Short mmCIF file of C-alpha atoms in Angstrom, two decimals:
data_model
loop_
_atom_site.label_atom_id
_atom_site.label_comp_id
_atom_site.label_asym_id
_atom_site.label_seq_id
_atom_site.Cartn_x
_atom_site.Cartn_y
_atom_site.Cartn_z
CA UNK A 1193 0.00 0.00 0.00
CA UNK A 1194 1.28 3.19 -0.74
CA UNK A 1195 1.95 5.99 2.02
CA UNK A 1196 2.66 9.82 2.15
CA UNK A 1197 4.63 11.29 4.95
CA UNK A 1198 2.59 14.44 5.06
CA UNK A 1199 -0.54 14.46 7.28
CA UNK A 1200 -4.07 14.87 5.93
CA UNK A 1201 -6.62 16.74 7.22
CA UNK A 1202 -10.38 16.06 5.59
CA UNK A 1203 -13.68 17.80 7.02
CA UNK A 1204 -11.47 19.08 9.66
CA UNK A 1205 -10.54 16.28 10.88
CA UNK A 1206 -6.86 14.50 10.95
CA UNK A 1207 -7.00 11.54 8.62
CA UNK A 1208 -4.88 7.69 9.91
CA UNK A 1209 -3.07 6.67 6.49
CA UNK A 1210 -5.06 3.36 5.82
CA UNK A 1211 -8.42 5.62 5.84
CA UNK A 1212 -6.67 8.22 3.30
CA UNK A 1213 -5.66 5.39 0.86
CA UNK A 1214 -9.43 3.90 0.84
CA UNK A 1215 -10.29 6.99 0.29
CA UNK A 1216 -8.12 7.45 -2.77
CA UNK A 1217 -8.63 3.84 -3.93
CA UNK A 1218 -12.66 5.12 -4.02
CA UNK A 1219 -12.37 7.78 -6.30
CA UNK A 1220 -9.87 6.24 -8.42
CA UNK A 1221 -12.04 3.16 -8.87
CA UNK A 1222 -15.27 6.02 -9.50
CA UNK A 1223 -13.43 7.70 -12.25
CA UNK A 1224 -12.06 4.53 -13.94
CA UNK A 1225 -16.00 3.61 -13.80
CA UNK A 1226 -17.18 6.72 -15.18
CA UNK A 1227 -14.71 6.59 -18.00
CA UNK A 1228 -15.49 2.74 -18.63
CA UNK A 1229 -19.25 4.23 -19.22
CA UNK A 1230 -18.34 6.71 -21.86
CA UNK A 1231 -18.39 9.71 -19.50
CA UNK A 1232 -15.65 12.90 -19.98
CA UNK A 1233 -14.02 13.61 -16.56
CA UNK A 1234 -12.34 17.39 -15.92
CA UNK A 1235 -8.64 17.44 -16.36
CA UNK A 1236 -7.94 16.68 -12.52
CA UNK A 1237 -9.85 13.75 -12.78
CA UNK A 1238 -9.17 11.92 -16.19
CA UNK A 1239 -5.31 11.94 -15.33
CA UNK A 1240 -4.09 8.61 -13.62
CA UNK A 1241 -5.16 9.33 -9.99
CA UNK A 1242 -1.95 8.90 -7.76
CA UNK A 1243 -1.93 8.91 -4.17
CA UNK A 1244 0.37 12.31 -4.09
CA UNK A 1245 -2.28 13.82 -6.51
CA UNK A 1246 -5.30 12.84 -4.56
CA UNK A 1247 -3.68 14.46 -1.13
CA UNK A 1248 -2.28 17.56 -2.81
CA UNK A 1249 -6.29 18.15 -3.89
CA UNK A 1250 -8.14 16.97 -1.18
CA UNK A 1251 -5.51 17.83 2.09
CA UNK A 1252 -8.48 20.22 4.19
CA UNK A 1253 -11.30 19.96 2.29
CA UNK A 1254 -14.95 18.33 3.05
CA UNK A 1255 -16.95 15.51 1.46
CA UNK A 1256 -19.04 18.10 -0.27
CA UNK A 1257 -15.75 19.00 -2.71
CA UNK A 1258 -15.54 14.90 -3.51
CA UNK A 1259 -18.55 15.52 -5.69
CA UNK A 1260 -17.96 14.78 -9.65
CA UNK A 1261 -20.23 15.96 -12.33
CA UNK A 1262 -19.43 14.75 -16.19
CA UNK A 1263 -20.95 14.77 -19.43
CA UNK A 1264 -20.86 11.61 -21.77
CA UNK A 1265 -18.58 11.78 -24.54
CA UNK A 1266 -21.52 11.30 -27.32
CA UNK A 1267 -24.19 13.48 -25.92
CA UNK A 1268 -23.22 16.17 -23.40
CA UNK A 1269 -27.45 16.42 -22.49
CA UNK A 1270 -26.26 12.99 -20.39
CA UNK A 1271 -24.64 14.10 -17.28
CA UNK A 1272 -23.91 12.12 -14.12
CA UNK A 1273 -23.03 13.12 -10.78
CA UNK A 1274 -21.21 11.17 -7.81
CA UNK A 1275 -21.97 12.02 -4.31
CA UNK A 1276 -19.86 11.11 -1.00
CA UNK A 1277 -22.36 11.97 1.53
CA UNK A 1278 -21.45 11.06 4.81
CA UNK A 1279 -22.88 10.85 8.27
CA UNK A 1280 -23.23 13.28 10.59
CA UNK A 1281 -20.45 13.59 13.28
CA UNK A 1282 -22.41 14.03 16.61
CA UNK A 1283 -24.87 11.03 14.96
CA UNK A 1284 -25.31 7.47 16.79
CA UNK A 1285 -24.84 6.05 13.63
CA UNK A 1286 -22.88 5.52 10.25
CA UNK A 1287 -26.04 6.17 8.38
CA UNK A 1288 -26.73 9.43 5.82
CA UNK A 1289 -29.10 11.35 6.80
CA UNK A 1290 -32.69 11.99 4.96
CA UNK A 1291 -31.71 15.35 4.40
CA UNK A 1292 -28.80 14.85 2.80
CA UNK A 1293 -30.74 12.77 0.33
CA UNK A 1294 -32.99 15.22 -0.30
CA UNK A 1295 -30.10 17.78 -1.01
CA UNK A 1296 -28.79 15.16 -3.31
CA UNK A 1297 -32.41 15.71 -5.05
CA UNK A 1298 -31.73 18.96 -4.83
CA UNK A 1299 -28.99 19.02 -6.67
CA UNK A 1300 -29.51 17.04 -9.70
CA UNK A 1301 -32.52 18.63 -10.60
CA UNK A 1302 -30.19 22.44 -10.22
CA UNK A 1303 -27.70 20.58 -13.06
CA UNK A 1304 -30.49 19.47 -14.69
CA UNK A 1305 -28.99 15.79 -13.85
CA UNK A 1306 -30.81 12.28 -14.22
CA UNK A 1307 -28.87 9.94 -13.20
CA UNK A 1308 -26.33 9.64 -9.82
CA UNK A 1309 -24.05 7.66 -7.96
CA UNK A 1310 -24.25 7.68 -4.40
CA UNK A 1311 -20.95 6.37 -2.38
CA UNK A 1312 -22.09 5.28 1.34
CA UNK A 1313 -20.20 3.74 4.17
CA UNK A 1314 -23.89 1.84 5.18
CA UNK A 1315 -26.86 1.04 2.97
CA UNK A 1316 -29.25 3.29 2.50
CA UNK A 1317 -31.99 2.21 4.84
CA UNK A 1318 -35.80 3.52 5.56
CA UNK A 1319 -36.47 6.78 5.48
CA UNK A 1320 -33.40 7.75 3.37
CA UNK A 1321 -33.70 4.89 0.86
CA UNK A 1322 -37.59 6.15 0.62
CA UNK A 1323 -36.78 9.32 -0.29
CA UNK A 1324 -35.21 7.88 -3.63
CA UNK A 1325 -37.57 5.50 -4.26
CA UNK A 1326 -40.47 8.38 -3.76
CA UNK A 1327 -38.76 10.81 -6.27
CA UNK A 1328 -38.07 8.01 -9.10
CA UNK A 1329 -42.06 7.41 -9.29
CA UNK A 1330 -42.55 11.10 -9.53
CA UNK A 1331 -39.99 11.10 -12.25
CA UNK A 1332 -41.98 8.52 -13.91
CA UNK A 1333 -45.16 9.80 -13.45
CA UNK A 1334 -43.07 13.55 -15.64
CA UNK A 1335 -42.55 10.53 -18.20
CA UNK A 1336 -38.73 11.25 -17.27
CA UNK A 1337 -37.82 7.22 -17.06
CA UNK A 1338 -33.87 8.03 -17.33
CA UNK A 1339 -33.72 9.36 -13.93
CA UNK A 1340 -31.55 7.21 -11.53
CA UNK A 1341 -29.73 6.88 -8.64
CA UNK A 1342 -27.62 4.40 -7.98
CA UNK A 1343 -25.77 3.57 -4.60
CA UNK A 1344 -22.28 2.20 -4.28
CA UNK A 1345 -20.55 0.65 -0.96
CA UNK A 1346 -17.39 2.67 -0.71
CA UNK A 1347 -15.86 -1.17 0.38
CA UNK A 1348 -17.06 -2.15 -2.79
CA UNK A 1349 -15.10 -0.17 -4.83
CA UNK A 1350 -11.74 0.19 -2.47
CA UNK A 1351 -10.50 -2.39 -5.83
CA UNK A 1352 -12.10 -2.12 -9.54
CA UNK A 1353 -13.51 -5.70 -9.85
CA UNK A 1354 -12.56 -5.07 -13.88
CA UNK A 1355 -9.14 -4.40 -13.62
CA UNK A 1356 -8.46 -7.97 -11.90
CA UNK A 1357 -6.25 -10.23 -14.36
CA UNK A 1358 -8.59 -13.09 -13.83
CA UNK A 1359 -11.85 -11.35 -14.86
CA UNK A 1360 -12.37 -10.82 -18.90
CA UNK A 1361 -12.81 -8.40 -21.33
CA UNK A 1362 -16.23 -6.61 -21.02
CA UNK A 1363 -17.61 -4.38 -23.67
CA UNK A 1364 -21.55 -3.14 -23.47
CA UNK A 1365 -23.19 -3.26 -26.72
CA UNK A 1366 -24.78 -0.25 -28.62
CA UNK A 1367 -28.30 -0.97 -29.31
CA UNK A 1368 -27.59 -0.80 -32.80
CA UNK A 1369 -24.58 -3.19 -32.30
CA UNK A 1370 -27.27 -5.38 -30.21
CA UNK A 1371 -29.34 -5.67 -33.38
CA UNK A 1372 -26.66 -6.66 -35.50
CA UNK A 1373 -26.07 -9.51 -33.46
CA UNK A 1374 -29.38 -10.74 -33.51
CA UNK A 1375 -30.18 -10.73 -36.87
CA UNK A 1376 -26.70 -12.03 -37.73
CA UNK A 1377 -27.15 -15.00 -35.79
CA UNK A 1378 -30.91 -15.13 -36.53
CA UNK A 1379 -31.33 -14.69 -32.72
CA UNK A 1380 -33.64 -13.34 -30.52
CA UNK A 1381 -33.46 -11.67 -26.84
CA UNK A 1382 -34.36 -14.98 -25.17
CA UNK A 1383 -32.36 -16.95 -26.92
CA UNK A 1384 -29.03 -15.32 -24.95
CA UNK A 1385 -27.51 -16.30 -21.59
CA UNK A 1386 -28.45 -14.32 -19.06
CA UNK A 1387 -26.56 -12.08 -16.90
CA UNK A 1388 -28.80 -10.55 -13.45
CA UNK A 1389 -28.53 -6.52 -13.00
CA UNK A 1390 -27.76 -7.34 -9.62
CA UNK A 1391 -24.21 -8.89 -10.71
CA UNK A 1392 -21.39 -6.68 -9.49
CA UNK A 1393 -19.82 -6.30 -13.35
CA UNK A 1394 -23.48 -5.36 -15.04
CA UNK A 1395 -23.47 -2.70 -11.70
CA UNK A 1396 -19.89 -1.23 -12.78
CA UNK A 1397 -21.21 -0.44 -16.51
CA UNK A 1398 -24.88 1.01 -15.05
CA UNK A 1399 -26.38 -1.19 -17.36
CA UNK A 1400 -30.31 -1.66 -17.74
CA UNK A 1401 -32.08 -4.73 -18.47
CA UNK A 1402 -32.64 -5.53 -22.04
CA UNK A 1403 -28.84 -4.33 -22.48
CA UNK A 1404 -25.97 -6.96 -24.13
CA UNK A 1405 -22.44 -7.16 -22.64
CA UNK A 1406 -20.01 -8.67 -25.34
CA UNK A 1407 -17.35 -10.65 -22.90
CA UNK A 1408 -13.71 -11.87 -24.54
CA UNK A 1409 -11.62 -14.22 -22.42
CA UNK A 1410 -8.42 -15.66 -23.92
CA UNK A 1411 -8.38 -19.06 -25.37
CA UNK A 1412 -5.45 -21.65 -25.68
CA UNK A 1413 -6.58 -23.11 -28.68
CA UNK A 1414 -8.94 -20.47 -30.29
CA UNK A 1415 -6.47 -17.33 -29.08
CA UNK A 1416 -10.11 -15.34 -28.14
CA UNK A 1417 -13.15 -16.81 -26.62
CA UNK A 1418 -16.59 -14.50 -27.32
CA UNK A 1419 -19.87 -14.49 -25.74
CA UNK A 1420 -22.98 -12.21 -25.15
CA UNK A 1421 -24.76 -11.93 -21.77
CA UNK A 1422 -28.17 -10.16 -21.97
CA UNK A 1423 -29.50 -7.91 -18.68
CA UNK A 1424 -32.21 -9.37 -16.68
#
């Protein structure tokens, strides 16, 4: 693990090193996502995230300056924002707050924003995780079916699952690409294995169901092995 000698200071308070590496590791593996999607990141945040680079930015600031807003590369109408809320500090518990939810709402809709990424320490739970659920129906009852929050465990992305040696190649599918391969195969949508939304890879791309992941592992005798996993 990697170390800086300086001291770090974050929402005024002092910061042990193993806690200001997971908190580098989080963001690195949140930008590497968000580029992986198609989404431009701001200069600061497309370079290769270092350790040194991540301190030099972050040394005494708050969660609220974690926040990333980008634009995808082939319509910049699609934006995405990633939050770090985190729990109050005189609170009995790890848990974000209903109000910082709602100023999560809050926010999107002031960027004009549909879809999110929330980073917790703990799930989102009752009252919080109602909020969300409450503001997606009104969404769909506006006819806006794009809008989307989705919530992260910052444990869950200390390591990107996709950069591991042992898991393959992933590529989503356009929807014209998606047609392609049915008709050249004379295929249809039920006819393709099955991968759930649920699965941790199909959660790193944001995919929806109904969406095809192309997947190439390496093959002894063939030199590439392809196959197609359709969202349920």
């Amino acid at each position: 693990m990697e170390t800086i000698d300086e001291p770090f200071t974050f929402d005024n308070l002092p910061v042990p090193q193993d806690q200001l590496y997971d908190m580098y590791a989080v963001r690195r593996t949140i930008c590497q996502m968000l580029q992986d999607r198609g989404y431009i990141l701001s200069a600061e945040d497309s370079m290769e995230l270092t350790l040194a680079s991540f301190h030099e930015r972050f040394n005494e600031k708050e969660y609220k300056n974690l926040t990333i807003l980008a634009e995808k590369a082939t319509d910049d109408e699609q934006k995405i924002m990633v939050f770090f809320p985190v729990a109050d500090a005189q609170a009995k518990t790890r848990k974000v707050s209903v109000e910082s939810v709602k100023e999560i709402v809050r926010l999107m809709e002031k960027e004009s924003v549909n879809r999110s990424i929330i980073v917790v320490e703990k799930a989102l739970l009752g009252h919080s995780r109602m909020v969300l659920d409450q503001e997606e129906e009104q969404q769909k009852l506006l006819n806006n079916h794009n809008w989307s929050v989705e919530t992260f465990l910052a444990g869950e992305l200390k390591v990107n699952i996709t950069r591991h040696e042992l898991v393959p190649t992933h590529q989503v599918l356009s929807e014209e690409d998606k047609k392609n391969l049915l008709r050249r195969y004379h295929l249809q949508e039920k006819h393709l294995p099955r991968i759930q939304k649920s699965d941790p890879i199909a959660r790193y791309y944001g995919l929806d169901r109904k969406q095809v992941l192309k997947i190439v592992r390496p093959s002894e005798t063939a030199g590439w092995y392809v196959t197609y996993r359709l969202v349920a």
